[in-house]
XYZ file of C-alpha atoms in Angstrom:
309
model
C 116.393 85.745 55.948
C 117.799 82.781 54.479
C 116.054 79.575 53.785
C 117.101 77.664 56.932
C 116.054 80.703 58.808
C 112.634 80.914 56.876
C 112.137 77.000 58.089
C 113.100 77.745 61.477
C 110.251 80.268 61.853
C 107.717 77.890 60.580
C 107.791 76.178 63.446
C 108.130 78.831 66.241
C 104.438 78.917 67.162
C 104.196 75.532 67.521
C 107.239 75.329 69.651
C 106.666 78.097 71.826
C 103.082 76.519 72.456
C 104.886 73.336 73.346
C 107.503 75.089 75.572
C 104.883 77.095 77.405
C 102.753 74.272 78.420
C 105.989 72.650 79.562
C 107.149 75.452 81.519
C 104.091 77.539 82.354
C 106.042 80.887 81.013
C 105.458 82.662 78.055
C 108.790 84.441 78.615
C 110.926 81.247 79.395
C 109.046 79.584 76.609
C 110.566 82.229 74.229
C 113.870 81.803 75.760
C 113.480 78.273 75.130
C 112.619 78.226 71.464
C 115.368 80.671 71.008
C 118.049 78.456 72.302
C 116.524 75.456 70.737
C 117.040 77.334 67.278
C 120.556 77.903 68.520
C 121.256 74.315 68.879
C 119.725 73.370 65.475
C 122.015 75.587 63.548
C 124.773 74.129 65.274
C 123.694 70.308 65.174
C 121.108 69.731 62.676
C 121.793 67.275 59.939
C 119.029 66.187 57.159
C 120.433 62.590 57.712
C 119.202 62.422 60.874
C 115.493 63.187 59.863
C 113.297 65.827 59.431
C 113.899 69.404 60.979
C 110.639 69.323 63.030
C 111.147 66.088 64.923
C 114.753 67.257 65.551
C 113.462 70.875 66.779
C 110.940 69.087 69.279
C 113.907 66.766 70.535
C 116.218 69.793 71.275
C 113.142 72.143 72.594
C 112.530 68.838 75.000
C 115.982 68.799 76.272
C 115.973 72.561 76.790
C 112.804 72.372 78.689
C 114.180 69.433 80.939
C 117.316 71.499 81.608
C 115.113 74.395 82.793
C 113.021 72.530 84.794
C 115.719 70.646 87.125
C 114.673 72.821 90.168
C 112.222 71.370 92.569
C 109.825 74.430 92.360
C 106.926 74.397 90.063
C 104.900 77.271 88.746
C 101.094 77.525 89.942
C 97.875 79.399 90.277
C 96.801 81.001 93.764
C 94.259 77.999 94.097
C 96.950 75.389 93.940
C 98.835 77.174 96.562
C 95.967 77.374 99.308
C 92.553 77.566 100.351
C 90.326 80.580 99.257
C 90.391 83.756 101.573
C 87.352 84.868 103.061
C 86.474 88.923 102.980
C 88.577 90.744 105.359
C 91.457 88.805 105.066
C 94.838 90.751 104.382
C 96.524 90.047 100.870
C 99.685 88.917 102.155
C 103.448 89.137 100.892
C 103.738 89.024 97.146
C 105.478 85.922 95.727
C 107.885 85.929 93.218
C 107.246 85.819 89.578
C 108.923 82.414 89.158
C 106.116 80.990 91.444
C 103.105 81.952 89.211
C 101.737 80.320 85.679
C 102.082 83.267 83.578
C 99.847 84.276 80.873
C 101.023 84.137 77.211
C 99.635 86.023 74.154
C 97.436 83.623 71.794
C 99.294 84.775 68.614
C 102.528 83.497 70.250
C 101.617 79.899 70.666
C 98.072 79.112 69.000
C 98.174 78.005 65.038
C 95.060 79.889 63.607
C 94.269 76.735 61.609
C 93.935 74.748 64.633
C 92.336 77.139 67.040
C 89.230 75.469 67.905
C 91.457 71.956 68.955
C 94.311 73.716 70.910
C 92.585 76.749 72.778
C 91.723 74.643 75.683
C 95.115 73.234 76.057
C 96.648 76.606 77.029
C 93.955 77.856 79.086
C 95.795 78.557 82.697
C 94.201 75.774 84.607
C 95.352 73.229 82.069
C 98.746 74.537 82.014
C 98.797 74.960 85.815
C 97.665 70.887 85.884
C 100.202 69.901 83.665
C 102.987 71.205 86.322
C 101.805 68.799 88.947
C 103.535 65.899 86.305
C 106.989 64.971 86.256
C 109.074 66.776 83.353
C 109.064 63.568 81.377
C 105.309 62.678 81.783
C 104.511 66.236 81.096
C 106.265 65.885 77.754
C 104.708 62.677 76.929
C 101.447 63.797 77.767
C 101.687 67.142 75.511
C 103.458 65.132 72.635
C 100.902 62.497 72.494
C 97.457 64.032 73.596
C 97.928 67.742 72.432
C 100.043 67.397 69.527
C 98.824 64.210 68.541
C 102.415 62.307 67.939
C 102.064 58.879 67.629
C 103.755 56.782 70.539
C 106.452 55.683 67.977
C 107.290 59.335 67.278
C 107.026 60.013 70.843
C 109.639 57.375 71.793
C 112.215 58.235 69.295
C 111.676 62.125 70.308
C 112.624 60.742 73.913
C 115.166 58.112 72.859
C 112.870 55.557 74.714
C 110.507 52.677 73.848
C 106.851 52.867 72.796
C 106.143 50.647 76.030
C 107.952 53.274 78.183
C 106.001 56.033 76.416
C 102.461 54.446 76.695
C 103.382 53.523 80.484
C 104.167 57.315 81.140
C 101.236 58.372 78.955
C 98.872 56.306 81.415
C 100.167 57.364 84.597
C 100.167 61.264 83.443
C 96.467 60.964 82.343
C 95.647 59.393 85.674
C 97.300 62.276 87.517
C 95.735 64.685 85.301
C 92.467 66.335 86.902
C 89.586 66.838 84.514
C 89.454 69.871 82.763
C 87.360 72.705 83.724
C 84.384 73.371 81.066
C 84.892 76.659 79.045
C 82.871 78.484 76.305
C 84.172 77.713 72.753
C 83.213 81.275 71.916
C 82.584 83.865 73.949
C 79.492 86.242 73.505
C 80.871 89.747 72.968
C 78.280 91.571 74.413
C 79.118 89.802 77.598
C 82.675 91.133 77.327
C 80.818 94.792 76.546
C 78.986 94.475 79.795
C 81.914 93.421 81.620
C 84.078 96.458 80.370
C 81.150 98.923 80.853
C 81.061 97.705 84.209
C 84.325 97.375 85.323
C 85.457 100.910 84.191
C 82.269 102.187 86.084
C 83.032 100.251 88.884
C 79.586 99.142 88.988
C 79.930 96.122 91.622
C 76.249 95.146 91.143
C 76.568 94.906 87.421
C 79.741 93.164 87.709
C 78.728 90.519 89.988
C 75.668 89.678 87.813
C 78.060 88.552 84.915
C 79.865 86.090 87.421
C 79.081 82.275 88.108
C 77.725 81.704 91.227
C 81.220 79.703 92.437
C 83.484 82.113 90.036
C 87.017 82.778 91.327
C 89.009 85.958 91.279
C 92.743 85.894 91.971
C 95.583 88.590 91.924
C 99.195 87.198 91.401
C 101.721 88.108 92.483
C 99.549 87.586 95.969
C 98.619 84.094 96.938
C 95.183 85.357 98.133
C 92.005 84.454 96.104
C 88.487 84.423 96.160
C 85.704 81.647 95.560
C 81.905 82.631 94.853
C 79.876 85.475 93.606
C 78.738 86.472 97.153
C 82.428 86.837 98.399
C 83.045 88.830 95.416
C 80.568 91.069 95.754
C 81.651 91.319 99.652
C 84.973 92.426 98.783
C 84.332 94.636 95.771
C 81.505 96.395 97.723
C 83.573 97.202 100.916
C 86.327 98.613 98.765
C 83.864 100.827 97.272
C 82.420 101.791 100.622
C 86.000 102.810 102.141
C 86.787 104.501 99.169
C 89.773 102.526 98.954
C 88.716 101.048 95.399
C 91.791 101.440 93.159
C 90.022 99.991 90.079
C 87.411 102.284 90.353
C 88.063 104.748 86.803
C 90.155 102.100 85.116
C 90.122 101.792 81.358
C 90.448 98.448 79.509
C 91.816 97.336 76.023
C 91.271 93.830 74.749
C 93.810 91.581 74.449
C 94.028 87.672 73.940
C 95.621 85.494 76.569
C 95.606 81.440 76.742
C 92.996 81.055 74.320
C 90.728 83.538 76.612
C 89.694 86.713 76.356
C 92.012 89.406 78.084
C 92.204 93.013 79.110
C 94.967 95.431 79.722
C 93.856 97.665 82.364
C 95.051 101.027 82.726
C 94.994 103.783 85.859
C 95.192 107.193 85.209
C 96.676 106.259 81.678
C 99.397 104.053 83.069
C 99.548 100.229 82.657
C 98.463 98.616 85.881
C 97.282 95.070 85.467
C 96.315 92.020 82.630
C 93.256 90.495 83.032
C 92.107 87.267 81.910
C 88.847 85.758 81.984
C 87.755 82.207 81.719
C 83.965 82.106 80.638
C 81.608 79.028 80.663
C 77.959 78.727 80.422
C 77.834 82.381 78.996
C 79.133 83.623 82.787
C 82.441 84.424 84.029
C 83.980 81.657 85.569
C 87.310 83.197 86.877
C 89.091 86.328 86.766
C 92.832 86.456 87.086
C 94.568 89.670 87.450
C 98.356 90.011 87.096
C 99.588 92.981 88.858
C 102.605 93.355 86.421
C 102.658 96.156 83.913
C 105.741 94.160 82.429
C 103.553 92.198 80.432
C 102.086 94.922 78.386
C 104.979 94.786 75.760
C 104.904 91.179 75.512
C 100.968 91.474 74.574
C 101.172 94.471 72.094
C 99.705 96.805 74.418
C 100.537 100.170 74.468
C 102.304 101.695 77.591
C 99.899 104.766 78.289
C 96.294 104.970 77.262
C 94.049 108.163 77.807
C 90.960 107.684 75.850
C 87.744 108.554 77.181
C 86.043 106.268 79.652
C 83.083 104.539 78.403
C 79.960 104.526 80.251
C 77.663 102.739 77.855
């Protein structure tokens, strides 16, 4: 690896995190970073200033190009009201409609983990997608990455006044961030895994917040409330149509949150991402996409004995 390649790689995690917040997709963020590196190879001139500023300038332009379409990525909660038990799942929506999960290791610097974890949570990234791309970039650069107004103005080829105005408008549009525990009790996760693998509805529901949410991209169907979740899980068990019964889970990390690869019959089935607040599970997002497993370093088969503890 050349010195230039090493210097580019030094910025990969920060750039991927920036592009992920802009785009809402880990795969698209990595594509954007690769395109940024290609452009940097062709255009970087040390006389223009530091490499970091130039890389973020290029990455911003790449993201703006990728965001030219009118459609934004979202969570199920952004697409319509909560379902009630008995409602049909409906038709799956294309991958391009969804905020996609991303492995922590690809977007979070371990040295800044406590500061930046909340800024890649699914809810925060989904909220960012409501902002116009330019306001989105300003808010991420100023409030997440802590760039100065002058640095941000230079990167965006605009004025400090324009940056401050865009930041004020972006902050006004952004909803308050949902609370999440900075550290998660490992015993809570162990109880969740045990209950999930045994399909123990009572034990699972006992771990949920009263107003917990559950969603399953690519379906817009979602539930709010511990009792609605209990009703759906119980009905599935009673009918013998509980597709998650007998699942096995392997731990992962996604969006600053605990996550699990879910396997059925030893085959990858879904990636489950949890948000934990107040010592209970506040949301469960189940991505029914085995294609995410290689991205998260999860094996494509898993036949370990079922845990029952």
